[in-house]
PDB file of C-alpha atoms and ligand atoms in Angstrom:
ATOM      1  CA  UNK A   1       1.605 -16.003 -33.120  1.00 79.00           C
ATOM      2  CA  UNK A   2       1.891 -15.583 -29.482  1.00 95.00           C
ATOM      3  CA  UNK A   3      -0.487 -14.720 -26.572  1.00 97.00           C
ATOM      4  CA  UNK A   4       0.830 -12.151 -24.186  1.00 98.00           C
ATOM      5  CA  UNK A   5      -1.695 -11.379 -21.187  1.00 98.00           C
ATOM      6  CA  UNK A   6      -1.393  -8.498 -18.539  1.00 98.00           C
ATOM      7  CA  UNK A   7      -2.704  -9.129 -15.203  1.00 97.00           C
ATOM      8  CA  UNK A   8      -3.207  -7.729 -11.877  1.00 96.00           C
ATOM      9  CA  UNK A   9      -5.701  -9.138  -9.670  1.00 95.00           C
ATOM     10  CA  UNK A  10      -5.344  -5.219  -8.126  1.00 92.00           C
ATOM     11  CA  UNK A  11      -7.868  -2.747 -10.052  1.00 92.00           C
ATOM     12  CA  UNK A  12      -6.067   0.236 -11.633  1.00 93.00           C
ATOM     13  CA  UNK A  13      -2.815  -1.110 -11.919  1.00 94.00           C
ATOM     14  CA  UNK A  14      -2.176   0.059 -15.349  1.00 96.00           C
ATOM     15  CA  UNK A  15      -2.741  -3.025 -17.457  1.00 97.00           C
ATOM     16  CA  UNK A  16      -5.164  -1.226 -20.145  1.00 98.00           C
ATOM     17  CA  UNK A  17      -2.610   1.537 -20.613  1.00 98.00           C
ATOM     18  CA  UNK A  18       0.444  -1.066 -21.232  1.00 98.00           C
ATOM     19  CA  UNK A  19      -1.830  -2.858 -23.256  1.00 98.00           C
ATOM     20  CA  UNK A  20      -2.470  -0.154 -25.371  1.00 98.00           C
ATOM     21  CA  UNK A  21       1.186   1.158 -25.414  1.00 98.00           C
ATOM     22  CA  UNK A  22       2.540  -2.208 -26.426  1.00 98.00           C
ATOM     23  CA  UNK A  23       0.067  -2.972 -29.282  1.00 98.00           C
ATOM     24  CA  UNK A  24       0.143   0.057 -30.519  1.00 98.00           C
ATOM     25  CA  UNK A  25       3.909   0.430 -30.901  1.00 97.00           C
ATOM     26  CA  UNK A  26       3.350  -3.352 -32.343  1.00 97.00           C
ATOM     27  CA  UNK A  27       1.117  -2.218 -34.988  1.00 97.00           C
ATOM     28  CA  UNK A  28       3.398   0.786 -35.790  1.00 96.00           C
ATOM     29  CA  UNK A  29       5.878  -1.621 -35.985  1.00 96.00           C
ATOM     30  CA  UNK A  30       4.139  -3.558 -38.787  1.00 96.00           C
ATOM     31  CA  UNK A  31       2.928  -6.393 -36.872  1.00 96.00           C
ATOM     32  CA  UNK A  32      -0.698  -7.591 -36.884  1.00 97.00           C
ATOM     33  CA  UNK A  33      -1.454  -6.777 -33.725  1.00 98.00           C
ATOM     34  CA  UNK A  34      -5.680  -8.417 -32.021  1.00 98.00           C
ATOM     35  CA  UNK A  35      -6.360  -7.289 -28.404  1.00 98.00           C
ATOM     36  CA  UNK A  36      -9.100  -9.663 -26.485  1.00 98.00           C
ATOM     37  CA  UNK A  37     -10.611  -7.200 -24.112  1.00 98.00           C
ATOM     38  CA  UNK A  38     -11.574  -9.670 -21.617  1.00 98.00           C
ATOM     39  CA  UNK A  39     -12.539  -6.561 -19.416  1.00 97.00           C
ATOM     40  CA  UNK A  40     -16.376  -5.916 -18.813  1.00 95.00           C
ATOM     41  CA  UNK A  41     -15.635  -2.105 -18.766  1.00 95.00           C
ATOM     42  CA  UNK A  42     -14.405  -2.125 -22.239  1.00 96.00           C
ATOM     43  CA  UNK A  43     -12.373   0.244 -21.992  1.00 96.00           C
ATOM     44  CA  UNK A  44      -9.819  -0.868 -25.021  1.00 97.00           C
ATOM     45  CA  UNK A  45     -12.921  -1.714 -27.089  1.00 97.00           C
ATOM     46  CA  UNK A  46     -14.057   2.125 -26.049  1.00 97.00           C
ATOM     47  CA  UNK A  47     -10.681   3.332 -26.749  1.00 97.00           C
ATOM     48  CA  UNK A  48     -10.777   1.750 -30.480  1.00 97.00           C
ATOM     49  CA  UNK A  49     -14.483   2.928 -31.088  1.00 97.00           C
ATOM     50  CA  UNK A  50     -12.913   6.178 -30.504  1.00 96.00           C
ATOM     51  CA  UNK A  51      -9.949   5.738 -33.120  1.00 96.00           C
ATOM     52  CA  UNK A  52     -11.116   4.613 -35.778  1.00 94.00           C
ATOM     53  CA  UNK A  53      -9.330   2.181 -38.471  1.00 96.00           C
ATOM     54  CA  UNK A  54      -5.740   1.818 -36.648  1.00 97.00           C
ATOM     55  CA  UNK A  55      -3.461   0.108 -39.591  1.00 97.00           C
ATOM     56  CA  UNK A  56      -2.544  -3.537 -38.427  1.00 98.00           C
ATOM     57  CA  UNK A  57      -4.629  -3.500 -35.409  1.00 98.00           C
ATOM     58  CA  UNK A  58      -7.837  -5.373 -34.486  1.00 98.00           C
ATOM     59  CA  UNK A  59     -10.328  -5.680 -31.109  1.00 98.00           C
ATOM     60  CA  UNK A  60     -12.367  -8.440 -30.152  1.00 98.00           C
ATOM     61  CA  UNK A  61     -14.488  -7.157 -26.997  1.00 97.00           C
ATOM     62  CA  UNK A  62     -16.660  -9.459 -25.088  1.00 94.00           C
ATOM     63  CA  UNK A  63     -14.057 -11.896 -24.431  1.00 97.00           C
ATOM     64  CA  UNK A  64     -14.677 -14.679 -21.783  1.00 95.00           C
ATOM     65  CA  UNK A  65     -13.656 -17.934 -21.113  1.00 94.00           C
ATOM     66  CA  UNK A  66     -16.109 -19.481 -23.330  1.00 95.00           C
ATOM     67  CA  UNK A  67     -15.096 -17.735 -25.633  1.00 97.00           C
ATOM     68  CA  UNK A  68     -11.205 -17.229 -25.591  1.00 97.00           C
ATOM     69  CA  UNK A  69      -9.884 -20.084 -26.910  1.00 96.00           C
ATOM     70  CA  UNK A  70     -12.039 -19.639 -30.394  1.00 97.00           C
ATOM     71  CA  UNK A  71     -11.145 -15.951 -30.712  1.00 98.00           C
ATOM     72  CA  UNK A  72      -7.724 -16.870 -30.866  1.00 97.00           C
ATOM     73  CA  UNK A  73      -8.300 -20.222 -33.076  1.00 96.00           C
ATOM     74  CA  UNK A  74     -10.323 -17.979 -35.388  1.00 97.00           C
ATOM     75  CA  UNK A  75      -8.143 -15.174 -35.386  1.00 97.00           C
ATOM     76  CA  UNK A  76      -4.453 -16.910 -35.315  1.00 95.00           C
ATOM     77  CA  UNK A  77      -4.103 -16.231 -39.767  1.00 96.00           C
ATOM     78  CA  UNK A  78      -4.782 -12.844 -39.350  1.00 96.00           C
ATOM     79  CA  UNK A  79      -2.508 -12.241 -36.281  1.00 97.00           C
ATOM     80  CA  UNK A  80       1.278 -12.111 -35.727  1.00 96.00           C
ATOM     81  CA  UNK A  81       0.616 -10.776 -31.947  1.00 97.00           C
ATOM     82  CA  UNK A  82      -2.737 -11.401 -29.326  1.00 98.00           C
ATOM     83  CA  UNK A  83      -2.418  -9.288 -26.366  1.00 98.00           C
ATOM     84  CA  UNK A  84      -4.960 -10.240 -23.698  1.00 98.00           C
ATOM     85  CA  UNK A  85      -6.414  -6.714 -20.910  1.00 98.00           C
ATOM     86  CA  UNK A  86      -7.408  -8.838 -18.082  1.00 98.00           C
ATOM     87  CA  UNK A  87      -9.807  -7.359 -15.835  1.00 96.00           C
ATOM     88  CA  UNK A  88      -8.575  -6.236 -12.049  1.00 95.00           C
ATOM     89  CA  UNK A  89     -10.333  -9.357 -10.312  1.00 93.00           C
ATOM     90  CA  UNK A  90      -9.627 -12.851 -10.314  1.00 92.00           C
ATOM     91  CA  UNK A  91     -11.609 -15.265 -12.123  1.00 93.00           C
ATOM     92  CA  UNK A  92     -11.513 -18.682 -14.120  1.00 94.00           C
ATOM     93  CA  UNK A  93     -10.558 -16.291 -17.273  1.00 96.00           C
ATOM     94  CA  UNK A  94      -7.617 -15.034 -15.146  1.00 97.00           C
ATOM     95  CA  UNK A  95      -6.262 -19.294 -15.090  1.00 96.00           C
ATOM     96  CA  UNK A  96      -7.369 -19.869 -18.683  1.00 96.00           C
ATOM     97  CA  UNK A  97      -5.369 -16.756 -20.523  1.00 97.00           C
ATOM     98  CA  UNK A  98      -2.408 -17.088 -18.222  1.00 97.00           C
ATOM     99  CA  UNK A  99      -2.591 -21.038 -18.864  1.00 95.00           C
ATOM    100  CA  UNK A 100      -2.486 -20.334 -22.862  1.00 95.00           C
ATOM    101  CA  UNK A 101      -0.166 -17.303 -22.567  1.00 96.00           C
ATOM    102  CA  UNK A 102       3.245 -17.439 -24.273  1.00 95.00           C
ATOM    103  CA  UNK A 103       4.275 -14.706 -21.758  1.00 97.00           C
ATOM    104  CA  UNK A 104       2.790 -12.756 -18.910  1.00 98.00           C
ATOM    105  CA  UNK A 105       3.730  -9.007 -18.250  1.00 98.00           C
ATOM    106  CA  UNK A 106       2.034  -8.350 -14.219  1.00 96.00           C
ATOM    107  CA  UNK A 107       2.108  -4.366 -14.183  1.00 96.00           C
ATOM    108  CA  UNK A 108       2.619  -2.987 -10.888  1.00 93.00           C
ATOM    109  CA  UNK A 109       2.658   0.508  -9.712  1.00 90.00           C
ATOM    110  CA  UNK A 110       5.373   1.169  -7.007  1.00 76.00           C
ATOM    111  CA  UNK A 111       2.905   0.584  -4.102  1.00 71.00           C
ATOM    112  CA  UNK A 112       2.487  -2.296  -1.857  1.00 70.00           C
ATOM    113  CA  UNK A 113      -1.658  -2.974  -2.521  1.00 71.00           C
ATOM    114  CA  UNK A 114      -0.584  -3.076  -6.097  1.00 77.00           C
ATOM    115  CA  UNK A 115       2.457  -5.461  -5.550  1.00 83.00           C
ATOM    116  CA  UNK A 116      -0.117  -7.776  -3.500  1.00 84.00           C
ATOM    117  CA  UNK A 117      -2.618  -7.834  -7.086  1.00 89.00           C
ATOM    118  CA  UNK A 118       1.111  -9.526  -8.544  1.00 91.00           C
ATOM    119  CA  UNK A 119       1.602 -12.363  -6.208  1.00 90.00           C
ATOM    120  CA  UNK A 120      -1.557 -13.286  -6.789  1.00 93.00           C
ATOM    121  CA  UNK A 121      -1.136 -13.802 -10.148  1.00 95.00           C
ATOM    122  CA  UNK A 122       2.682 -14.800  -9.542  1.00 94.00           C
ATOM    123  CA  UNK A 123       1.046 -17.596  -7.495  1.00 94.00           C
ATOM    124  CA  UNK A 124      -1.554 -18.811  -9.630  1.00 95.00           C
ATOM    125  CA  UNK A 125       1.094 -19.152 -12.149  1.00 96.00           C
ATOM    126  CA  UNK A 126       2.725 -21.092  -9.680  1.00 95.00           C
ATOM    127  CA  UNK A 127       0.342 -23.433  -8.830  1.00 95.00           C
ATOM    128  CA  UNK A 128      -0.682 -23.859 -12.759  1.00 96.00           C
ATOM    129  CA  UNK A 129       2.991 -24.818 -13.849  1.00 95.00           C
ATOM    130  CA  UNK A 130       3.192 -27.334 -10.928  1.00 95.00           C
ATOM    131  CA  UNK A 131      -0.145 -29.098 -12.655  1.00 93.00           C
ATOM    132  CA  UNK A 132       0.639 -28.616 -16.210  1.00 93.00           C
ATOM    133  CA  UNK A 133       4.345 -29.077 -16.086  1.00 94.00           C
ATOM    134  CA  UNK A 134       4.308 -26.591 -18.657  1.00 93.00           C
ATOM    135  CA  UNK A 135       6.672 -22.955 -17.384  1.00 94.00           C
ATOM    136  CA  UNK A 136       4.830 -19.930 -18.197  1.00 95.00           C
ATOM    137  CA  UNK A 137       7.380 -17.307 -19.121  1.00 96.00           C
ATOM    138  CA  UNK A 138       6.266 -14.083 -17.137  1.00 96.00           C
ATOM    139  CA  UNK A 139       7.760 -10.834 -15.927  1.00 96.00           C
ATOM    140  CA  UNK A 140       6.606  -7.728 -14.112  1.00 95.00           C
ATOM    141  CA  UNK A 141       6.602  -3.950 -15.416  1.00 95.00           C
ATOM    142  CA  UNK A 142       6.750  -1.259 -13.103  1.00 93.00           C
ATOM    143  CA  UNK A 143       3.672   1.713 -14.378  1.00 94.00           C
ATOM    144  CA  UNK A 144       3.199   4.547 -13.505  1.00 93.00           C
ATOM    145  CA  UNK A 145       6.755   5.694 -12.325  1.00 90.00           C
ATOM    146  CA  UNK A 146       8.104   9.325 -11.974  1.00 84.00           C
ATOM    147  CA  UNK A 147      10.764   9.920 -14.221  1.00 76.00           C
ATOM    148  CA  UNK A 148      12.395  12.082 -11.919  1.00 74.00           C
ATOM    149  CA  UNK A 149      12.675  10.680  -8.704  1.00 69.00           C
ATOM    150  CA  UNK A 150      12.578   7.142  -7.206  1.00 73.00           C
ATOM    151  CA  UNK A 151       9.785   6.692  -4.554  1.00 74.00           C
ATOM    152  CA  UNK A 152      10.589   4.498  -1.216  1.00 78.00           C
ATOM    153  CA  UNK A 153       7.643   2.499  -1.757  1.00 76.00           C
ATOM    154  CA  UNK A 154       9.343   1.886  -5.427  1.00 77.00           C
ATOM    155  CA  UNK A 155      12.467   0.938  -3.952  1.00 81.00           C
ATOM    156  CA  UNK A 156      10.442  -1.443  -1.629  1.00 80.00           C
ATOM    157  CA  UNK A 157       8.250  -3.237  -4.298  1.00 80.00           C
ATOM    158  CA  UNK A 158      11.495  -3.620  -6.221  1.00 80.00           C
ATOM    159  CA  UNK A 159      13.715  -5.601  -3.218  1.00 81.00           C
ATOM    160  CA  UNK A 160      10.336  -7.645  -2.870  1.00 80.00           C
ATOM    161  CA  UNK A 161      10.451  -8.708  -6.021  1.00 84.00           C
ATOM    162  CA  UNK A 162      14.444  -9.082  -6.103  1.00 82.00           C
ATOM    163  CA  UNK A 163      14.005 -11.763  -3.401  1.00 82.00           C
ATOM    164  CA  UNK A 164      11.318 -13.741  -5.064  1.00 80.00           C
ATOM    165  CA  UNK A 165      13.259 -13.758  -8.216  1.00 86.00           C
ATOM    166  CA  UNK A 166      11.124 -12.273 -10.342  1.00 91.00           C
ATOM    167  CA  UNK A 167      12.085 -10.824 -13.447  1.00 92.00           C
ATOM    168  CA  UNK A 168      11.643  -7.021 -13.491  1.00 91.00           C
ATOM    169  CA  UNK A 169      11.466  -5.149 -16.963  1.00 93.00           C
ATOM    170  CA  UNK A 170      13.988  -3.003 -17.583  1.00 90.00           C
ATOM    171  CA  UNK A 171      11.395  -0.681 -19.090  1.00 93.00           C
ATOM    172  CA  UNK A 172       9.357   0.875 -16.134  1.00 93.00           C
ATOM    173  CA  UNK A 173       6.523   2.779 -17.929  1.00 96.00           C
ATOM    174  CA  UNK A 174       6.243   6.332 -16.576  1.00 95.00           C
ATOM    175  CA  UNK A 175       3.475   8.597 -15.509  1.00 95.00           C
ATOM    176  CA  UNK A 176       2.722  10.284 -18.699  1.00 96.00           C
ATOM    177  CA  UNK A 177      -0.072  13.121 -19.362  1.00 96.00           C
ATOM    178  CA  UNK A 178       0.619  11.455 -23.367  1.00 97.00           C
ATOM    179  CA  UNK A 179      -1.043   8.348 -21.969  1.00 97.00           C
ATOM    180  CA  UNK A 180      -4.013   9.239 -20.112  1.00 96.00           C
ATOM    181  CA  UNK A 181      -4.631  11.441 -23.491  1.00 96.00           C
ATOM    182  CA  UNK A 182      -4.762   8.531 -25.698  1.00 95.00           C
ATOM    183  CA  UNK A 183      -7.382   6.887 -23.520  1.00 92.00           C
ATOM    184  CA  UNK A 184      -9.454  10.523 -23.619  1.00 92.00           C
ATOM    185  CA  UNK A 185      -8.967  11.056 -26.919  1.00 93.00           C
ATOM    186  CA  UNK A 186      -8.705   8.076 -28.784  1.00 95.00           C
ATOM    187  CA  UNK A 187      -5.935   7.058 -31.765  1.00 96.00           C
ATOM    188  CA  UNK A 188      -1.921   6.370 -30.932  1.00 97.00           C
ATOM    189  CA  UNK A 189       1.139   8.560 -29.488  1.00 97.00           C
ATOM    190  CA  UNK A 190       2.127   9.422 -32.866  1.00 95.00           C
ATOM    191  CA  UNK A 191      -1.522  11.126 -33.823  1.00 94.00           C
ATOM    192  CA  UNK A 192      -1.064  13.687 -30.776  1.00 96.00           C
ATOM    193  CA  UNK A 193       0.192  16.955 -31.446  1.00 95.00           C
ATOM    194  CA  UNK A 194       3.584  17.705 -29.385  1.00 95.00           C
ATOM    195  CA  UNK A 195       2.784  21.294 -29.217  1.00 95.00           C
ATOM    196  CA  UNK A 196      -0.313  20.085 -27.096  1.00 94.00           C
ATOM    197  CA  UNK A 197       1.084  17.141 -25.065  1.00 94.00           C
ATOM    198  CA  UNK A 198       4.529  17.907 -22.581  1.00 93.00           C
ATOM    199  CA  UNK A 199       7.456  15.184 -23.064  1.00 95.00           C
ATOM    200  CA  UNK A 200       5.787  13.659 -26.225  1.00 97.00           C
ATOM    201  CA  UNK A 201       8.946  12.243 -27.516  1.00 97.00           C
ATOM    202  CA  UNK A 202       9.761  10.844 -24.237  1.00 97.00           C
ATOM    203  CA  UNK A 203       6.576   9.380 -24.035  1.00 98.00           C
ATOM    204  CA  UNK A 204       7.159   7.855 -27.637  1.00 98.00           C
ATOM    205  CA  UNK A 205      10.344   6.057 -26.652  1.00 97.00           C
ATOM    206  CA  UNK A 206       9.035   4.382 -23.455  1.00 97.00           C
ATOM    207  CA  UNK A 207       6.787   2.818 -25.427  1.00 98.00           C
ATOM    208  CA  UNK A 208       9.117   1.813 -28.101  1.00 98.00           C
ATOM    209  CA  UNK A 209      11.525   0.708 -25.385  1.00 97.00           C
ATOM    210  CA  UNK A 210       8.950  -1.437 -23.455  1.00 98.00           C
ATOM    211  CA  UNK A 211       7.710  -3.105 -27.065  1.00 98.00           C
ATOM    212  CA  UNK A 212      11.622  -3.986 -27.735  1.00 97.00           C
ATOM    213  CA  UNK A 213      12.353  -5.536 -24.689  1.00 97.00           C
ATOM    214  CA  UNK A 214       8.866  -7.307 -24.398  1.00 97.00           C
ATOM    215  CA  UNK A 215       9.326  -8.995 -28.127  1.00 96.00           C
ATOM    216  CA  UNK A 216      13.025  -9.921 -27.148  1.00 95.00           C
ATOM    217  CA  UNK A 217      11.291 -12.005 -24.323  1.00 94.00           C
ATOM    218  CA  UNK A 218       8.556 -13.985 -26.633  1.00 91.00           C
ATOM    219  CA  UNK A 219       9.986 -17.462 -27.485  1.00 75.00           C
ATOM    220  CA  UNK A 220       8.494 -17.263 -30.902  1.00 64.00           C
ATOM    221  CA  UNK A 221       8.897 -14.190 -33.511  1.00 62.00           C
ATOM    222  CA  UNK A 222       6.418 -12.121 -34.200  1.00 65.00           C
ATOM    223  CA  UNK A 223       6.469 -11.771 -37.817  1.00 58.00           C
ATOM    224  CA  UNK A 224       4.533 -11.642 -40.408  1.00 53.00           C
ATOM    225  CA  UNK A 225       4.430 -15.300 -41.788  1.00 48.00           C
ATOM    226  CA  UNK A 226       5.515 -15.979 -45.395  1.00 45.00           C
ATOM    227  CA  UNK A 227       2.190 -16.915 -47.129  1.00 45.00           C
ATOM    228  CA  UNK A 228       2.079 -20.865 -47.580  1.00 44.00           C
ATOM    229  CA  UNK A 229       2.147 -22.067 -51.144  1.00 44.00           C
ATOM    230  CA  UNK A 230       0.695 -25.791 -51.319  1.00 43.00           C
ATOM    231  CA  UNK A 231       3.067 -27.748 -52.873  1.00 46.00           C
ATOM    232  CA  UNK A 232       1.030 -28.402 -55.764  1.00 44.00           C
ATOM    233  CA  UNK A 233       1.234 -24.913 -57.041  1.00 42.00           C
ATOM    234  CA  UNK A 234       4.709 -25.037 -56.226  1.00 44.00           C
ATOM    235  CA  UNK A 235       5.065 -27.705 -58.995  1.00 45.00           C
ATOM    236  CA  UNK A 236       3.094 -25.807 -61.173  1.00 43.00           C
ATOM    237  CA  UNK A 237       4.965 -22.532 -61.244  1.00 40.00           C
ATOM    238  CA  UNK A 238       8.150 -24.720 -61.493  1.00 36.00           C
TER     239      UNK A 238
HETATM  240  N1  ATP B 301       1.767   5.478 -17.127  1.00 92.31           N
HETATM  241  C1  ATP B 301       0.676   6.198 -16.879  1.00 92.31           C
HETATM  242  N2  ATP B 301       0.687   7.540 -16.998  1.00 92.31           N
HETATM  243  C2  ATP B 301      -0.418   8.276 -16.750  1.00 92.31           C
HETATM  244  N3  ATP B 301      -1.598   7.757 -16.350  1.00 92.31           N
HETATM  245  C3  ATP B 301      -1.675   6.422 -16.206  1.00 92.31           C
HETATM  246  C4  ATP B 301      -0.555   5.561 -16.464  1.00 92.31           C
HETATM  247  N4  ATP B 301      -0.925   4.280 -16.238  1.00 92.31           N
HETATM  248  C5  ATP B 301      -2.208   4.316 -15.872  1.00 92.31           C
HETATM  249  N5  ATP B 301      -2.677   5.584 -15.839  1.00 92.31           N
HETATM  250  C6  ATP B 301      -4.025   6.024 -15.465  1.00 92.31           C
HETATM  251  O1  ATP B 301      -4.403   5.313 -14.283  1.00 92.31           O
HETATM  252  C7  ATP B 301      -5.742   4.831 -14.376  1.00 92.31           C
HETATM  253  C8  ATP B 301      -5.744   3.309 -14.272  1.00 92.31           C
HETATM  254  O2  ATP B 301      -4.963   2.784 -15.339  1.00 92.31           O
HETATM  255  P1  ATP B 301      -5.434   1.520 -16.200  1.00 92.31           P
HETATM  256  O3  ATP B 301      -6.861   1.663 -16.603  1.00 92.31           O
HETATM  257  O4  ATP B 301      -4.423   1.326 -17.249  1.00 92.31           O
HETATM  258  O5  ATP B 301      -5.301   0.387 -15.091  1.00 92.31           O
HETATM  259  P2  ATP B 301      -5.928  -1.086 -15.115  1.00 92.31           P
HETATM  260  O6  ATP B 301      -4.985  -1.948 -14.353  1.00 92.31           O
HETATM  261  O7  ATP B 301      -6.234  -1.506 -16.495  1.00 92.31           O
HETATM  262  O8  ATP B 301      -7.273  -0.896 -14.296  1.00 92.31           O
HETATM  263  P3  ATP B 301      -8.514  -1.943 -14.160  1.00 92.31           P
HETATM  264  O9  ATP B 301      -8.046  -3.010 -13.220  1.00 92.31           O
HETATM  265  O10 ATP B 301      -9.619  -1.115 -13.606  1.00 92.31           O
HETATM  266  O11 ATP B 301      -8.773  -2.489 -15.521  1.00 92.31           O
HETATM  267  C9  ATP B 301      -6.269   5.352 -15.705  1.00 92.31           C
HETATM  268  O12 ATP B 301      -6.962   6.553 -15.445  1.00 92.31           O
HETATM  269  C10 ATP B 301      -5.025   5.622 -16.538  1.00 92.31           C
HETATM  270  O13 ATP B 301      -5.218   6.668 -17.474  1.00 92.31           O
HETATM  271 MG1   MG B 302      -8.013  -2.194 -17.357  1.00 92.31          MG
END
């Protein structure tokens, strides 16, 4: 049952759309996928008005840190997967969700303001594993990249990030008309028609790449837990 958050401290960094991608590639996946939408702008909880019943996939809106930890508490039988869209600001949500979070994907477009949003959260992680003791597994995905050509400002972010030793995904998600439709439109990849949307298939297998690589990073498995049988019925069937 683990908590992955996306944060940027730098507005319009992509963090809704590789929340979206991820869960719902999760969901497709068969996992039992909740999103907190711990944004005020609701934009997931917008998204999923929009959609309709998605199979395996649930939003709470109106997260906040008063409220967090009991989603989750609530929520953790029905859930193989929470995935946390942090607002573009920094506030004591921001130290809570990373502080709970089993990993932390910090999407950043291939520009410098956007790479500054990061190291903000990079430090705060920082500073909250020097208090805690505890290490808060976290990486960064680059959004918003052209498939065709690398930008110098990409190359640039990259290098940055090479020095501080911070782990890059080797999924970069690219600049896809597919995923600005799913916010318009509402539903997943797989309800768009590919007649309609260019590199659809493309599209498809980002996501399914980035979901691969980002459950290969959780340290638990995200199954679907094996119901529990008290032991008492146990004996009984026996
Ligand atoms: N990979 C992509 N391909 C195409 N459009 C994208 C992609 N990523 C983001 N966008 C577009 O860029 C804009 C900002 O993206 P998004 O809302 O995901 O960023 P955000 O970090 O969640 O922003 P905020 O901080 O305001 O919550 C949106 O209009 C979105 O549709
Ligand atoms: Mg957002």
């Amino acid at each position: 049952m683990p908590v992955i958050t996306f944060a940027n401290t730098k507005g319009g960094a992509g963090k809704t759309t590789a929340v979206l991608l991820l869960s719902t590639e999760l969901a497709r996946m068969g996992h039992r996928v909740t999103i907190l939408d711990a944004d005020p702008q609701h934009w997931i909880s917008r998204w999923h008005e929009l959609s309709g019943h998605i199979p395996n996939l649930s939003v709470i809106s109106h997260v906040t840190s008063s409220s967090l930890e009991a989603h989750i508490r609530e929520n953790k039988a029905n859930t193989d997967c929470f995935i946390i869209d942090m607002p573009g600001t920094r506030s004591p949500l921001l130290t809570m969700a990373l502080g709970i979070s089993d990993h932390v994907v910090i999407p950043i477009q291939g520009c410098a303001m956007d790479a500054r949003g990061g190291a903000q959260v990079l430090e705060l992680i920082e500073f909250l594993t020097e208090k805690t003791g505890r290490k808060i597994n976290h990486s960064v995905v680059l959004t918003r990249v052209n498939a065709m050509i690398t930008t110098r400002s990409l190359l640039l972010v990259k290098g940055l990030l090479a020095t501080k030793n911070v782990r890059v995904l080797d999924t970069a998600i690219a600049e896809r008309a597919a995923y600005r439709d799913i916010f318009d439109y509402g539903g997943t990849l797989s309800g768009l028609d590919p007649l309609k949307v260019s590199n659809l298939d493309k599209a498809k297998e980002n996501a399914q790449s980035l979901a691969k690589e980002i459950l290969r990073l959780l340290p638990v498995r995200v199954v679907r837990s094996v119901p529990h049988v008290p032991s008492i019925l146990r004996r009984k069937v026996a």
